[in-house]
PDB file of C-alpha atoms in Angstrom:
ATOM      1  CA  MET F 291      32.671  -5.240  29.638  1.00 59.00           C
ATOM      2  CA  THR F 292      29.210  -4.466  31.418  1.00 62.00           C
ATOM      3  CA  LEU F 293      27.981  -1.252  31.124  1.00 64.00           C
ATOM      4  CA  ARG F 294      26.273  -0.282  34.645  1.00 68.00           C
ATOM      5  CA  THR F 295      25.116   3.116  34.319  1.00 74.00           C
ATOM      6  CA  SER F 296      22.783   4.822  31.931  1.00 75.00           C
ATOM      7  CA  ARG F 297      25.941   7.518  31.269  1.00 80.00           C
ATOM      8  CA  GLU F 298      28.683   4.328  30.685  1.00 78.00           C
ATOM      9  CA  VAL F 299      26.026   3.097  27.492  1.00 76.00           C
ATOM     10  CA  MET F 300      24.731   6.408  26.350  1.00 77.00           C
ATOM     11  CA  ALA F 301      28.471   7.160  26.167  1.00 79.00           C
ATOM     12  CA  TRP F 302      29.368   4.115  23.968  1.00 79.00           C
ATOM     13  CA  GLN F 303      29.472   4.732  20.738  1.00 80.00           C
ATOM     14  CA  PRO F 304      28.666   1.901  17.980  1.00 81.00           C
ATOM     15  CA  PRO F 305      31.195   1.089  15.780  1.00 82.00           C
ATOM     16  CA  THR F 306      30.807   2.664  11.956  1.00 85.00           C
ATOM     17  CA  GLY F 307      28.642   0.567  10.030  1.00 85.00           C
ATOM     18  CA  TRP F 308      26.204  -0.087  12.616  1.00 84.00           C
ATOM     19  CA  ARG F 309      23.216   0.467  11.288  1.00 81.00           C
ATOM     20  CA  GLU F 310      23.824  -1.849   8.188  1.00 86.00           C
ATOM     21  CA  LEU F 311      24.213  -4.746  10.628  1.00 85.00           C
ATOM     22  CA  SER F 312      21.546  -7.165  10.981  1.00 85.00           C
ATOM     23  CA  GLY F 313      20.362  -7.774  14.584  1.00 82.00           C
ATOM     24  CA  GLU F 314      21.867 -11.159  14.970  1.00 85.00           C
ATOM     25  CA  GLN F 315      25.278  -9.484  13.634  1.00 87.00           C
ATOM     26  CA  ARG F 316      24.918  -6.709  16.434  1.00 84.00           C
ATOM     27  CA  HIS F 317      23.978  -9.651  18.752  1.00 84.00           C
ATOM     28  CA  ALA F 318      27.326 -11.403  17.869  1.00 87.00           C
ATOM     29  CA  TYR F 319      29.758  -8.022  18.202  1.00 86.00           C
ATOM     30  CA  LEU F 320      28.236  -7.251  21.639  1.00 83.00           C
ATOM     31  CA  GLU F 321      28.950 -10.830  22.472  1.00 84.00           C
ATOM     32  CA  ARG F 322      32.359 -10.797  20.968  1.00 86.00           C
ATOM     33  CA  HIS F 323      33.394  -8.515  22.704  1.00 81.00           C
ATOM     34  CA  GLY F 324      31.710  -8.910  25.783  1.00 80.00           C
ATOM     35  CA  ILE F 325      29.416  -5.413  26.119  1.00 79.00           C
ATOM     36  CA  ARG F 326      26.281  -5.891  27.907  1.00 78.00           C
ATOM     37  CA  ILE F 327      23.510  -3.236  27.439  1.00 76.00           C
ATOM     38  CA  PRO F 328      21.116  -3.731  30.498  1.00 73.00           C
ATOM     39  CA  LEU F 329      17.289  -3.249  29.980  1.00 70.00           C
ATOM     40  CA  ARG F 330      17.176  -1.422  33.395  1.00 78.00           C
ATOM     41  CA  PRO F 331      20.728   0.301  34.186  1.00 80.00           C
ATOM     42  CA  ALA F 332      22.190   0.016  37.781  1.00 81.00           C
ATOM     43  CA  ASP F 333      20.831   3.840  38.149  1.00 82.00           C
ATOM     44  CA  TRP F 334      17.513   3.532  37.021  1.00 84.00           C
ATOM     45  CA  GLU F 335      15.767   4.178  40.247  1.00 86.00           C
ATOM     46  CA  GLU F 336      17.667   7.818  40.053  1.00 87.00           C
ATOM     47  CA  MET F 337      16.740   9.107  36.848  1.00 87.00           C
ATOM     48  CA  ASP F 338      13.952  10.800  35.761  1.00 88.00           C
ATOM     49  CA  HIS F 339      11.374  10.009  33.341  1.00 91.00           C
ATOM     50  CA  ASP F 340      12.728  12.182  30.651  1.00 90.00           C
ATOM     51  CA  GLN F 341      15.879  10.452  31.509  1.00 88.00           C
ATOM     52  CA  ARG F 342      14.335   7.202  31.477  1.00 87.00           C
ATOM     53  CA  MET F 343      12.523   7.597  28.049  1.00 89.00           C
ATOM     54  CA  ALA F 344      15.741   8.943  26.382  1.00 87.00           C
ATOM     55  CA  TYR F 345      17.496   5.491  27.438  1.00 85.00           C
ATOM     56  CA  LEU F 346      14.959   3.036  26.338  1.00 86.00           C
ATOM     57  CA  GLY F 347      14.978   5.428  23.207  1.00 85.00           C
ATOM     58  CA  TRP F 348      18.594   4.851  22.338  1.00 83.00           C
ATOM     59  CA  SER F 349      18.856   1.529  23.499  1.00 82.00           C
ATOM     60  CA  SER F 350      15.398   0.601  21.520  1.00 81.00           C
ATOM     61  CA  ARG F 351      17.612   2.715  18.323  1.00 78.00           C
ATOM     62  CA  ALA F 352      20.726   1.124  18.780  1.00 80.00           C
ATOM     63  CA  MET F 353      19.241  -2.827  18.833  1.00 80.00           C
ATOM     64  CA  SER F 354      16.589  -2.541  16.969  1.00 81.00           C
ATOM     65  CA  ASP F 355      16.790  -0.155  14.168  1.00 81.00           C
ATOM     66  CA  THR F 356      18.406  -2.915  11.821  1.00 85.00           C
ATOM     67  CA  PRO F 357      17.722  -2.923   7.888  1.00 87.00           C
ATOM     68  CA  GLU F 358      14.946  -5.665   8.128  1.00 87.00           C
ATOM     69  CA  ALA F 359      13.056  -3.445  10.537  1.00 86.00           C
ATOM     70  CA  ARG F 360      13.405  -0.434   8.037  1.00 88.00           C
ATOM     71  CA  ALA F 361      12.442  -2.626   5.027  1.00 90.00           C
ATOM     72  CA  ALA F 362       9.461  -4.114   7.301  1.00 91.00           C
ATOM     73  CA  LYS F 363       8.450  -0.490   7.851  1.00 91.00           C
ATOM     74  CA  GLU F 364       8.766   0.785   4.523  1.00 93.00           C
ATOM     75  CA  ARG F 365       6.777  -2.371   2.965  1.00 95.00           C
ATOM     76  CA  GLU F 366       4.254  -1.241   5.581  1.00 95.00           C
ATOM     77  CA  TYR F 367       4.040   2.066   5.026  1.00 95.00           C
ATOM     78  CA  ARG F 368       4.007   1.220   1.035  1.00 95.00           C
ATOM     79  CA  LYS F 369       0.996  -1.291   1.795  1.00 96.00           C
ATOM     80  CA  ASP F 370      -1.319   1.582   3.585  1.00 94.00           C
ATOM     81  CA  LEU F 371      -0.834   4.256   0.613  1.00 94.00           C
ATOM     82  CA  ARG F 372      -1.461   2.061  -1.640  1.00 96.00           C
ATOM     83  CA  ALA F 373      -4.774   1.146   0.013  1.00 94.00           C
ATOM     84  CA  TRP F 374      -5.231   5.312   0.701  1.00 92.00           C
ATOM     85  CA  ASN F 375      -5.132   5.819  -3.121  1.00 93.00           C
ATOM     86  CA  VAL F 376      -7.270   2.923  -3.809  1.00 94.00           C
ATOM     87  CA  LEU F 377      -9.866   4.434  -1.727  1.00 90.00           C
ATOM     88  CA  MET F 378      -9.255   7.752  -3.015  1.00 90.00           C
ATOM     89  CA  GLY F 379     -10.121   6.756  -6.238  1.00 91.00           C
ATOM     90  CA  TRP F 380     -13.309   5.197  -5.435  1.00 91.00           C
ATOM     91  CA  TRP F 381     -14.320   8.518  -3.962  1.00 88.00           C
ATOM     92  CA  ILE F 382     -13.323  10.643  -6.783  1.00 89.00           C
ATOM     93  CA  LEU F 383     -15.038   7.680  -8.937  1.00 91.00           C
ATOM     94  CA  CYS F 384     -17.964   8.255  -7.055  1.00 88.00           C
ATOM     95  CA  LEU F 385     -18.251  12.069  -7.323  1.00 87.00           C
ATOM     96  CA  LEU F 386     -17.338  12.049 -10.712  1.00 88.00           C
ATOM     97  CA  VAL F 387     -20.295   9.433 -11.047  1.00 88.00           C
ATOM     98  CA  GLY F 388     -22.893  11.656  -9.366  1.00 84.00           C
ATOM     99  CA  LEU F 389     -21.511  14.901 -10.957  1.00 84.00           C
ATOM    100  CA  GLY F 390     -22.142  12.646 -14.570  1.00 85.00           C
ATOM    101  CA  ILE F 391     -25.543  11.953 -13.602  1.00 82.00           C
ATOM    102  CA  ILE F 392     -26.300  15.773 -12.771  1.00 80.00           C
ATOM    103  CA  TRP F 393     -24.862  16.904 -15.610  1.00 81.00           C
ATOM    104  CA  GLY F 394     -25.372  13.881 -18.564  1.00 79.00           C
ATOM    105  CA  THR F 395     -29.097  13.117 -18.139  1.00 77.00           C
ATOM    106  CA  GLY F 396     -32.161  14.928 -17.769  1.00 72.00           C
ATOM    107  CA  ALA F 397     -32.377  13.871 -14.232  1.00 67.00           C
ATOM    108  CA  LEU F 398     -32.526  17.640 -12.696  1.00 65.00           C
ATOM    109  CA  SER F 399     -34.559  19.206 -15.853  1.00 70.00           C
ATOM    110  CA  GLU F 400     -35.667  22.273 -13.546  1.00 73.00           C
ATOM    111  CA  GLY F 401     -32.869  24.383 -14.853  1.00 77.00           C
ATOM    112  CA  ILE F 402     -29.345  25.232 -14.764  1.00 81.00           C
ATOM    113  CA  GLY F 403     -29.255  26.855 -11.585  1.00 81.00           C
ATOM    114  CA  LEU F 404     -30.549  23.716  -9.465  1.00 80.00           C
ATOM    115  CA  ARG F 405     -27.467  21.696 -11.315  1.00 81.00           C
ATOM    116  CA  ILE F 406     -25.115  24.624 -10.168  1.00 84.00           C
ATOM    117  CA  GLY F 407     -26.309  24.201  -6.644  1.00 84.00           C
ATOM    118  CA  VAL F 408     -26.479  20.547  -6.542  1.00 82.00           C
ATOM    119  CA  THR F 409     -22.845  20.763  -7.903  1.00 86.00           C
ATOM    120  CA  LEU F 410     -21.473  23.016  -5.277  1.00 90.00           C
ATOM    121  CA  PHE F 411     -23.253  21.241  -2.517  1.00 89.00           C
ATOM    122  CA  ALA F 412     -22.261  17.766  -3.350  1.00 87.00           C
ATOM    123  CA  GLY F 413     -18.563  19.707  -3.995  1.00 87.00           C
ATOM    124  CA  VAL F 414     -18.447  21.483  -0.660  1.00 89.00           C
ATOM    125  CA  GLY F 415     -20.135  17.791   1.333  1.00 88.00           C
ATOM    126  CA  TYR F 416     -17.287  16.012  -0.319  1.00 86.00           C
ATOM    127  CA  THR F 417     -14.606  18.118   0.319  1.00 86.00           C
ATOM    128  CA  MET F 418     -15.863  18.326   4.345  1.00 89.00           C
ATOM    129  CA  ALA F 419     -16.673  14.880   4.934  1.00 87.00           C
ATOM    130  CA  ILE F 420     -14.387  13.053   2.508  1.00 85.00           C
ATOM    131  CA  PHE F 421     -11.162  14.852   1.228  1.00 84.00           C
ATOM    132  CA  ILE F 422     -10.283  16.601   3.934  1.00 88.00           C
ATOM    133  CA  PRO F 423     -10.143  13.663   6.227  1.00 89.00           C
ATOM    134  CA  MET F 424      -8.953  11.250   4.029  1.00 87.00           C
ATOM    135  CA  LEU F 425      -5.919  13.652   3.354  1.00 86.00           C
ATOM    136  CA  ILE F 426      -5.045  14.112   6.995  1.00 90.00           C
ATOM    137  CA  SER F 427      -5.278  10.538   7.865  1.00 89.00           C
ATOM    138  CA  ARG F 428      -3.117   9.715   4.977  1.00 90.00           C
ATOM    139  CA  PRO F 429      -0.240   7.752   5.910  1.00 91.00           C
ATOM    140  CA  SER F 430       3.153   8.962   6.565  1.00 90.00           C
ATOM    141  CA  PRO F 431       6.326   7.325   5.854  1.00 90.00           C
ATOM    142  CA  PRO F 432       8.116   5.878   8.510  1.00 86.00           C
ATOM    143  CA  ARG F 433      11.025   7.675  10.058  1.00 77.00           C
ATOM    144  CA  THR F 434      14.459   6.483   9.108  1.00 63.00           C
TER     145      THR F 434
END
């Protein structure tokens, strides 16, 4: 059974449990039932851009969204999140060391006002230069 047009292909419903099948099992199922999903359906030229993108997204999800691929994405996310946490921890440690030098030593013995000023400057500077960009760049979990 060769599905020729994009409507025929996208109307085909994968069987129950399709998400749990590996890539090899999916290809074996399609072989066994004689189903061929074309890269470019017969009506490719008549499709507009949005329809083409919808078709490519559908075929990608149907064939590539395997448990192995999802596990690999999850491992990559965990690795990126761990690295992000370590980097954020180092930035916080550097800030605390700097504040410890200011408040714990006699480095700024001129007065409490100067210490408070330097502390506010360091806090605002770190927030604008480090914390906000780091929060924006935090890895997001993979979509399932």
